[in-house]
mmCIF file of C-alpha atoms in Angstrom:
data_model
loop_
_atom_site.group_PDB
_atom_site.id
_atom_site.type_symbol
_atom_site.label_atom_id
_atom_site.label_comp_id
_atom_site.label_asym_id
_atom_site.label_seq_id
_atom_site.Cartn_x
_atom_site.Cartn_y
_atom_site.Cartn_z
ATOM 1 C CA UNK A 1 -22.445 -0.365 17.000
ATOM 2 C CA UNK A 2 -21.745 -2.348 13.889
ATOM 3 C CA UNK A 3 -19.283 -2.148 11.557
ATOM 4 C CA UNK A 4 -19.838 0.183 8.859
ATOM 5 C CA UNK A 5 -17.636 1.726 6.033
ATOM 6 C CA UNK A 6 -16.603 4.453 8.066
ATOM 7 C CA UNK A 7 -14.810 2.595 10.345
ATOM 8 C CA UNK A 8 -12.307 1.526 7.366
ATOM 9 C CA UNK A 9 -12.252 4.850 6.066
ATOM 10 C CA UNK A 10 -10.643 6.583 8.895
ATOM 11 C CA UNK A 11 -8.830 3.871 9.784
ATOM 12 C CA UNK A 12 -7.417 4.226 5.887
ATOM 13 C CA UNK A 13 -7.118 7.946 6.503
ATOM 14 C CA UNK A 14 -5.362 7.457 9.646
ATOM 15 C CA UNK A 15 -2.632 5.419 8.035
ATOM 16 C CA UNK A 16 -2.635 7.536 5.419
ATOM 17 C CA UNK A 17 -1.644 11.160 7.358
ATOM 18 C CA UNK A 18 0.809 8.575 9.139
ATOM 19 C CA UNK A 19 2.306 7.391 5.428
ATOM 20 C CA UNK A 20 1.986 10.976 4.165
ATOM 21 C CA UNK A 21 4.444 12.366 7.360
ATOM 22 C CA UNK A 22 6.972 9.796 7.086
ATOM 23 C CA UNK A 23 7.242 10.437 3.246
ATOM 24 C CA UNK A 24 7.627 14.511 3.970
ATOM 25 C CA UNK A 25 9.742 14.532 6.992
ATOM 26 C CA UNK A 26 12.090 11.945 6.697
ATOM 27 C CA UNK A 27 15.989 12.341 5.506
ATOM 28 C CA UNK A 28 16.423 8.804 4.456
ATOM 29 C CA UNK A 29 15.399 7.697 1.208
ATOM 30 C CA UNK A 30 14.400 3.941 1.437
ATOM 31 C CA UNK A 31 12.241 5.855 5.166
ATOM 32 C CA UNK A 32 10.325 7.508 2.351
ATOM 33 C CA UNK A 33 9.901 4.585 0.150
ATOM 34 C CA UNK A 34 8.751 2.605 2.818
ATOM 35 C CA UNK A 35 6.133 5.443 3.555
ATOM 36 C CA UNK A 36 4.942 6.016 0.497
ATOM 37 C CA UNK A 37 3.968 2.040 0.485
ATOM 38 C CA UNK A 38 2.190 2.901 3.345
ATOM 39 C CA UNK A 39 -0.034 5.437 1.668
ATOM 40 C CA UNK A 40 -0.415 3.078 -1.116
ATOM 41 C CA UNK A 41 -1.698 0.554 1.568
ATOM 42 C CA UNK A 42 -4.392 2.991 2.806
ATOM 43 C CA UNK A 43 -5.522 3.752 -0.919
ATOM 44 C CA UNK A 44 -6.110 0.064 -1.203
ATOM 45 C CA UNK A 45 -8.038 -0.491 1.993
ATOM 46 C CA UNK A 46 -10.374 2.359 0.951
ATOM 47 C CA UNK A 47 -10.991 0.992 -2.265
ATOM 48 C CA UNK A 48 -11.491 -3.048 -0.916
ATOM 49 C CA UNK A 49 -14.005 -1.385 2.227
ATOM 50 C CA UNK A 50 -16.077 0.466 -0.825
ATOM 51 C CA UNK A 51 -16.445 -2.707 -2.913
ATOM 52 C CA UNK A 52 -17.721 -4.371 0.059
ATOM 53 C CA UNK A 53 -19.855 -2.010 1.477
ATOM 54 C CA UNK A 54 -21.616 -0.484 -1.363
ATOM 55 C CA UNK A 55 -24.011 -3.440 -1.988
ATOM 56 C CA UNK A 56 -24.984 -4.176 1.197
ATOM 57 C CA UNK A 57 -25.352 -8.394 0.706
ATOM 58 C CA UNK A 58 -22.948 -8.843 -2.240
ATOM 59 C CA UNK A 59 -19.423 -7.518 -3.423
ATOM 60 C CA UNK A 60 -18.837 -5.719 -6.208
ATOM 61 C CA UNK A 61 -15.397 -6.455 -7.396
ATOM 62 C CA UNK A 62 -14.724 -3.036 -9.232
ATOM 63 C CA UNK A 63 -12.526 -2.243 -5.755
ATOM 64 C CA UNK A 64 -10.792 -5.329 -5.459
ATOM 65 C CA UNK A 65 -9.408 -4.845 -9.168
ATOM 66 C CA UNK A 66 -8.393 -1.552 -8.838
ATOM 67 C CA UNK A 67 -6.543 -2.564 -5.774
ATOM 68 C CA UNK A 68 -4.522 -5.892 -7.297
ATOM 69 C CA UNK A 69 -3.757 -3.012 -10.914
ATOM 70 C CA UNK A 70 -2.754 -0.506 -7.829
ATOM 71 C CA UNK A 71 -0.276 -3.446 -6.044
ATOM 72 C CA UNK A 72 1.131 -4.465 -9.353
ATOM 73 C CA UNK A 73 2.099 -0.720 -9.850
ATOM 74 C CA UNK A 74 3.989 -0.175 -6.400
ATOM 75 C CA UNK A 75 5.998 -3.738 -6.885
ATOM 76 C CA UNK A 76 6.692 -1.783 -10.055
ATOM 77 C CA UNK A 77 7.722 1.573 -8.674
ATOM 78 C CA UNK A 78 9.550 -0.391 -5.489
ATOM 79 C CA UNK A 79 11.604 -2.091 -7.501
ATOM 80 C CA UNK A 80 13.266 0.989 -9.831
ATOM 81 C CA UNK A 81 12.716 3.281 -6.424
ATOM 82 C CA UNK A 82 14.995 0.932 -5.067
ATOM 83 C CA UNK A 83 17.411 -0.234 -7.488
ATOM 84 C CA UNK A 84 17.792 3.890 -8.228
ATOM 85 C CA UNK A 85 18.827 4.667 -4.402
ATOM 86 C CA UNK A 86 20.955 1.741 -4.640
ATOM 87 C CA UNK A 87 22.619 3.294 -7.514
ATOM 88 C CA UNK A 88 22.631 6.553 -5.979
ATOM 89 C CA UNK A 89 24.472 5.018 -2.660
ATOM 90 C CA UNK A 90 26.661 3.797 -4.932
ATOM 91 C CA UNK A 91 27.921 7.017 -6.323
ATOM 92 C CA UNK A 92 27.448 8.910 -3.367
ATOM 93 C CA UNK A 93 27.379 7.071 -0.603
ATOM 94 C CA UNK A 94 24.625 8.427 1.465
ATOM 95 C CA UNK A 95 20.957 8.003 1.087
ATOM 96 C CA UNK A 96 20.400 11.179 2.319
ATOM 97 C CA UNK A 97 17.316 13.223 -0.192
ATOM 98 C CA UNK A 98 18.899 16.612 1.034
ATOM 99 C CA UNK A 99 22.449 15.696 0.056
ATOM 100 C CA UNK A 100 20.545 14.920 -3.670
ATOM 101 C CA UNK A 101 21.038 17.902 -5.556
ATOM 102 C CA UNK A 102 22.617 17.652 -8.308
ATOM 103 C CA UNK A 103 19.466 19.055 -10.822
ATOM 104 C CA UNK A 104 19.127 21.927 -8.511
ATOM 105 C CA UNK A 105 18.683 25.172 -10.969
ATOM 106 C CA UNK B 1 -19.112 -9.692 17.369
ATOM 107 C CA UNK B 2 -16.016 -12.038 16.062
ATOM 108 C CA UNK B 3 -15.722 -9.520 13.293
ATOM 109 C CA UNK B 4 -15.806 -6.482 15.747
ATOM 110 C CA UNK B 5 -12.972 -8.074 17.859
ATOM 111 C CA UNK B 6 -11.150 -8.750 14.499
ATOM 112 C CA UNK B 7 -11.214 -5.232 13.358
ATOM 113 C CA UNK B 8 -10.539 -3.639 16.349
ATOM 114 C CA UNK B 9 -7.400 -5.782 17.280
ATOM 115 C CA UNK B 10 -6.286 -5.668 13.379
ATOM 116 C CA UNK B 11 -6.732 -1.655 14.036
ATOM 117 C CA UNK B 12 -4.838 -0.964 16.865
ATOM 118 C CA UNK B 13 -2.068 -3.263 15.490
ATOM 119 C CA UNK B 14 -1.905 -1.374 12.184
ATOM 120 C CA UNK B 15 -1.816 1.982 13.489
ATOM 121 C CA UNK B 16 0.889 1.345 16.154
ATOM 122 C CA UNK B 17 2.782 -0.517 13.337
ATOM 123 C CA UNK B 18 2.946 1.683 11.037
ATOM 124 C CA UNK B 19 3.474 5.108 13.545
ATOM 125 C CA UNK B 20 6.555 3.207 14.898
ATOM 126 C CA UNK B 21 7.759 2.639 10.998
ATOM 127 C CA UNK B 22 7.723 6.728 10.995
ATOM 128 C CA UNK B 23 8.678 7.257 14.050
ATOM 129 C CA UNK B 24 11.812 4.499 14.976
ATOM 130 C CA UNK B 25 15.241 5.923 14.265
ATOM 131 C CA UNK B 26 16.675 1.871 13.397
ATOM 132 C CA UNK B 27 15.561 1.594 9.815
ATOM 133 C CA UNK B 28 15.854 -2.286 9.988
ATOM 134 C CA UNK B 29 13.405 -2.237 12.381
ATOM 135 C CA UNK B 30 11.633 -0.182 10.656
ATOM 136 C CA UNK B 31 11.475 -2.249 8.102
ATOM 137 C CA UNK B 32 10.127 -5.858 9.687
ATOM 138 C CA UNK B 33 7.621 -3.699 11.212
ATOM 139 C CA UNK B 34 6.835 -2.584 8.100
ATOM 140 C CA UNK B 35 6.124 -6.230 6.987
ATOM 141 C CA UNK B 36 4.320 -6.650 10.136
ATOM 142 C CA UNK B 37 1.952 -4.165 9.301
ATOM 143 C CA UNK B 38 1.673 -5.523 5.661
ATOM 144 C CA UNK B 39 0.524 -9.013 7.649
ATOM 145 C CA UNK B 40 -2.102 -7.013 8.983
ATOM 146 C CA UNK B 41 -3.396 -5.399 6.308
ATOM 147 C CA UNK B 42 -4.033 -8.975 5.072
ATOM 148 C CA UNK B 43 -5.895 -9.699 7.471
ATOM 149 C CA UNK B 44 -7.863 -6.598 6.895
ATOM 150 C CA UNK B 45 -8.984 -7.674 3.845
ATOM 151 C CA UNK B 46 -10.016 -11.309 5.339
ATOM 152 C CA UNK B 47 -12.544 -9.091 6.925
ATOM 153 C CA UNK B 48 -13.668 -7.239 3.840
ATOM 154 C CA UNK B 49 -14.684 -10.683 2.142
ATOM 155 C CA UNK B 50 -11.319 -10.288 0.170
ATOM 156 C CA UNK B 51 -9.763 -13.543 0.083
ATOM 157 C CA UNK B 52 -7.806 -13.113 -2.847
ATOM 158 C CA UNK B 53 -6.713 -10.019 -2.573
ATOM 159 C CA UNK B 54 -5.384 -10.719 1.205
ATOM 160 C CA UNK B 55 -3.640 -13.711 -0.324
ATOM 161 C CA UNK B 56 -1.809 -11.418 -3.168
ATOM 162 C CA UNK B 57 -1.044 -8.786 -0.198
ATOM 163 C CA UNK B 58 1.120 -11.236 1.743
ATOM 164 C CA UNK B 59 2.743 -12.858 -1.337
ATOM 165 C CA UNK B 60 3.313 -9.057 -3.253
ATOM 166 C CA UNK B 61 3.619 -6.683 -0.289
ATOM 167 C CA UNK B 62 5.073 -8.751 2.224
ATOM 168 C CA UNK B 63 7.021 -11.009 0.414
ATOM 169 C CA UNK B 64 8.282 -9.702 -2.421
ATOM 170 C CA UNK B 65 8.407 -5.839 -1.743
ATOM 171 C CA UNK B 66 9.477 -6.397 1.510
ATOM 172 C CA UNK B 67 12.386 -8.410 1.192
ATOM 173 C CA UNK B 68 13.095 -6.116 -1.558
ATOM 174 C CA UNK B 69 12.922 -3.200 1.498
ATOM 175 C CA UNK B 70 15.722 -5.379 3.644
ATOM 176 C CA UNK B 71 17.470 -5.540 1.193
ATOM 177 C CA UNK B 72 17.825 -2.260 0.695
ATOM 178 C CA UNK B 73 18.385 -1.478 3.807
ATOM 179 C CA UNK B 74 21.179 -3.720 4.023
ATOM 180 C CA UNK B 75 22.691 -2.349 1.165
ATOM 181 C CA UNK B 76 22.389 1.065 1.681
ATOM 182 C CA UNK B 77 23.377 1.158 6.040
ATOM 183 C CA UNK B 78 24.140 4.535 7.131
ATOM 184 C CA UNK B 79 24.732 4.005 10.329
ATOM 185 C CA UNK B 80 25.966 7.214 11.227
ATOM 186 C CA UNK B 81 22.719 9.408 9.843
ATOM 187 C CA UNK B 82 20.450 6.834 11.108
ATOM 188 C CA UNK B 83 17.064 8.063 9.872
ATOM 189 C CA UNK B 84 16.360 11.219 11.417
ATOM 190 C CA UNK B 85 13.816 13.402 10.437
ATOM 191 C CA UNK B 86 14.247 16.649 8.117
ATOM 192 C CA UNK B 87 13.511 20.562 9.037
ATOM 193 C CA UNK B 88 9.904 20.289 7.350
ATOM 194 C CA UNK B 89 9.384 17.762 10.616
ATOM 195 C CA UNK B 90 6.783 20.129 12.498
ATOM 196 C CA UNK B 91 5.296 21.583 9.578
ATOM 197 C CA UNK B 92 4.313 18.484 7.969
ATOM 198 C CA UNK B 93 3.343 17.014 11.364
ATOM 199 C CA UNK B 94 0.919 20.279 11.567
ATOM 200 C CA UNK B 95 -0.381 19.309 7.791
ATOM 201 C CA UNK B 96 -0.707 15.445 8.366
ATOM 202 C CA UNK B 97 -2.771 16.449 11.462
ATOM 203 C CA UNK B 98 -5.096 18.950 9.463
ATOM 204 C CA UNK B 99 -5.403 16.968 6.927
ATOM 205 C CA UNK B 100 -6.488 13.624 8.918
ATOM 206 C CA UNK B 101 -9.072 16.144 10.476
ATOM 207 C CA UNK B 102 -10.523 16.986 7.625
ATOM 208 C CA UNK B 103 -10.978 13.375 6.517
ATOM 209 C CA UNK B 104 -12.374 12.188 10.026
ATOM 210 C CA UNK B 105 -14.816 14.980 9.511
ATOM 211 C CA UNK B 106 -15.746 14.555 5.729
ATOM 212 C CA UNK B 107 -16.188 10.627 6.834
ATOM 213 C CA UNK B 108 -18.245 11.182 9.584
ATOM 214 C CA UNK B 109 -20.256 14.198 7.509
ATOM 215 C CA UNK B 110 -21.137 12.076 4.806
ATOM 216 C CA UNK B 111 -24.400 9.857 4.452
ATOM 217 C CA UNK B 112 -22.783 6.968 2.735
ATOM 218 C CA UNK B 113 -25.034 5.700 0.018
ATOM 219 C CA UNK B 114 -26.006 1.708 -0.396
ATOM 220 C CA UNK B 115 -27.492 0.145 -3.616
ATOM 221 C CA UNK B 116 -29.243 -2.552 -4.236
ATOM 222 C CA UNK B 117 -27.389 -3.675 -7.358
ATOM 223 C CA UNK B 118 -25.188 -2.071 -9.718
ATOM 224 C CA UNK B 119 -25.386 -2.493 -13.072
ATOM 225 C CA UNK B 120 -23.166 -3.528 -15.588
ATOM 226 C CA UNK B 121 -20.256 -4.306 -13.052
ATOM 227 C CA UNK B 122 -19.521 -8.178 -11.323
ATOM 228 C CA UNK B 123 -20.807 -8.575 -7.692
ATOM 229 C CA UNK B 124 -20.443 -11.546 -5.638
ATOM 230 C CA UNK B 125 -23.657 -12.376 -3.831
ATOM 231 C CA UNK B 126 -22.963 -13.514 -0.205
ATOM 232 C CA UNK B 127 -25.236 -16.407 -0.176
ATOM 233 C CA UNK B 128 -25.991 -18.588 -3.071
ATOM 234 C CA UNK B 129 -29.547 -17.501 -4.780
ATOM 235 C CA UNK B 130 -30.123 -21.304 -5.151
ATOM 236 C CA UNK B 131 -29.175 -23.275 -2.058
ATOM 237 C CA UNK B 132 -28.874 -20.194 0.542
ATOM 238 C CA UNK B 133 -25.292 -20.808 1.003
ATOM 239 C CA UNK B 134 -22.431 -18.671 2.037
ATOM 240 C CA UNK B 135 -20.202 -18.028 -1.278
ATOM 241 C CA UNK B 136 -16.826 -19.074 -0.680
ATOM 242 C CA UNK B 137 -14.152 -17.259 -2.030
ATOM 243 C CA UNK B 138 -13.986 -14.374 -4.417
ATOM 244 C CA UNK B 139 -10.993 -15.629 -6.863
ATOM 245 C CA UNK B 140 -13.448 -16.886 -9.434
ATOM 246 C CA UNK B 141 -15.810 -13.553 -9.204
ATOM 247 C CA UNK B 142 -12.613 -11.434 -10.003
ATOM 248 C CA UNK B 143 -11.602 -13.607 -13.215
ATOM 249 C CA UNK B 144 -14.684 -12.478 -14.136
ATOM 250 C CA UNK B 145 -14.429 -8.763 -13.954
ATOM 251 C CA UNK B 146 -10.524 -8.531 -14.850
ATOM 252 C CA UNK B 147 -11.932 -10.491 -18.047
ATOM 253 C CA UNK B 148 -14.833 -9.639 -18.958
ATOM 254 C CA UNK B 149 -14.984 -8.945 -22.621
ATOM 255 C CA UNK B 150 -17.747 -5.960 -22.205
ATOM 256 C CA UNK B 151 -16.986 -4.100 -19.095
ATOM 257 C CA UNK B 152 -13.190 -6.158 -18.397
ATOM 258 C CA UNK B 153 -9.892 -4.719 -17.904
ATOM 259 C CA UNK B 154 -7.965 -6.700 -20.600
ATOM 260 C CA UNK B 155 -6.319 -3.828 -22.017
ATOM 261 C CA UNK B 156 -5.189 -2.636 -18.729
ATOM 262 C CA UNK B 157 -4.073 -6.183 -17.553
ATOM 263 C CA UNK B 158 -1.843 -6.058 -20.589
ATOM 264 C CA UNK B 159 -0.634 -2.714 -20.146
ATOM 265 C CA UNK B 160 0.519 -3.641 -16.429
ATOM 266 C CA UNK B 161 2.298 -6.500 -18.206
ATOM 267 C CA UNK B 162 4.332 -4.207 -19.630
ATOM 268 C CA UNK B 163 4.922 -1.958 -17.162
ATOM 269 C CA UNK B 164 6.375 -4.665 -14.890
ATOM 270 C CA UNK B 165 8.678 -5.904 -17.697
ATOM 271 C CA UNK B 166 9.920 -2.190 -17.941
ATOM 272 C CA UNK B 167 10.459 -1.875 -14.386
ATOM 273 C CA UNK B 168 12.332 -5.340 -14.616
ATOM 274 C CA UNK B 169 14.357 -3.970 -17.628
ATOM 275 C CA UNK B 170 14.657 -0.785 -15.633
ATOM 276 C CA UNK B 171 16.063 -1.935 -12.387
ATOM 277 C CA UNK B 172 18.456 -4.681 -14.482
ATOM 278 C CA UNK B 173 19.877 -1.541 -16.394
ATOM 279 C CA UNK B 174 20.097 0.606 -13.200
ATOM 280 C CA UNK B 175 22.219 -1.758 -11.136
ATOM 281 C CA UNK B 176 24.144 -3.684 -13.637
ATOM 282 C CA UNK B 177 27.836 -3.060 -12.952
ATOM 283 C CA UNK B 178 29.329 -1.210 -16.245
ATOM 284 C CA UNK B 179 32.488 -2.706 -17.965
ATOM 285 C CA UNK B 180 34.744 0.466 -17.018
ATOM 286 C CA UNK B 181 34.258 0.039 -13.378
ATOM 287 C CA UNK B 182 35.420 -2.921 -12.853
ATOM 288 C CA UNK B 183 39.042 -1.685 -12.367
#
């Protein structure tokens, strides 16, 4: 059996439902940052396996720039995700989401 | 075949990768595997006919963003909390599950369509339509549809500019160390 885009889909999806439980279940906050990147990962393989696979003997790069606009967005949102649990530590020491309650109604 | 082998081993390595990132309590770890499975996604794309894009992934994702990640992990060690998981744990494992399901069965339910060309939108041919040769490398193909002046993404290209010198501005401001604290 060949390779076809559904192969890279669930794989995608698979790493996705793996991304999306570490970034609802875990305590730590830079655990969830790391899983979110994971999710963001998954999003781009989907989009790179439909550029590929749409045209059957070409590429259409719609997917592929999508996917660099998507990685310039998580460096982005790493980057102040980061420096703002950093900040938080500071303050607080603990990384902890469930100790992070201060805008609780 | 070669490409079979590739995406099975590639597969199996990103999946057990990435589960242990959830699943190991030593976020370091964590953390190189994380990069590990960046690595692989790389190689991923090698397979899709990506080039550039797997070339961005390793200098972005696992270069930049991950260092970023051990970084803050070094910063931020809590060694006594570790990095357990939260009381949503078997709910969300439930939901993850279901929702995995449903996307196994809406792939394998759907009869994915193939064109023949698409208009108005780049495409890189696989062989030359002259000489019958494999096209190498995609770089020059994706010049042409970030900047395109019909159907391009210039605006948005200069909009992400932006956004990354806010972020940069952002992160400065966040962690610079104010005047009163100093004593």
């Amino acid at each position: 059996m060949s390779l076809g885009i559904e192969h890279y889909l669930i794989l995608s999806g698979i790493l996705f439902c793996i991304g999306m439980y570490g970034a609802l279940a875990k305590r730590n906050a830079v655990a969830i940052l790391m899983s979110i990147e994971i999710m963001l990962n998954a999003v781009n393989i989907d989009l790179v396996a439909f550029s590929r696979f749409l045209v059957p003997d070409a590429v259409v790069l719609t997917g592929h720039v999508f996917a660099i606009f998507v990685i310039t967005v998580a460096a982005a949102e790493a980057a102040v995700g980061l420096a703002i649990i950093i900040t938080v530590y500071g303050s607080r020491r603990s990384v902890d989401v469930e100790q992070m309650d201060v805008m609780r109604g | 075949m070669a490409e079979q082998v590739a995406f099975w081993v590639i597969a199996v390595i990103l999946v057990g990768s990435s589960l242990t990132v959830v699943l190991l309590r030593d976020l370091f770890r964590a953390g190189l595997l994380l990069i590990l499975c960046f690595f692989v996604v790389a190689a991923l794309y090698v397979t899709l006919l990506a080039d550039f894009l797997a070339v961005v992934q390793v200098l972005i994702y696992a270069g930049a963003i991950g260092v970023l990640l051990m970084f803050a992990v070094m910063l931020t060690r809590d060694l006594q909390h570790g990095n357990p998981f939260n009381r949503l744990n078997k709910g969300v494992l439930l939901l993850s599950l279901l929702l995995l399901a449903m996307i196994v069965g809406v792939v394998i339910g759907t009869d994915w369509p193939t064109y023949t060309e698409v208009p108005d939108i780049v495409e890189m041919p696989l062989q030359d339509p002259e000489t019958g040769e494999a096209v190498q490398g995609s770089t020059s193909y994706i010049a042409k549809a970030l900047f395109d002046p019909d159907n391009g993404w210039v605006l948005a290209f200069e909009i992400a500019s932006v956004l990354l010198l806010a972020a940069l501005v952002g992160a400065i401001v966040l962690l610079r160390r104010r005047e009163n604290d100093r004593q």
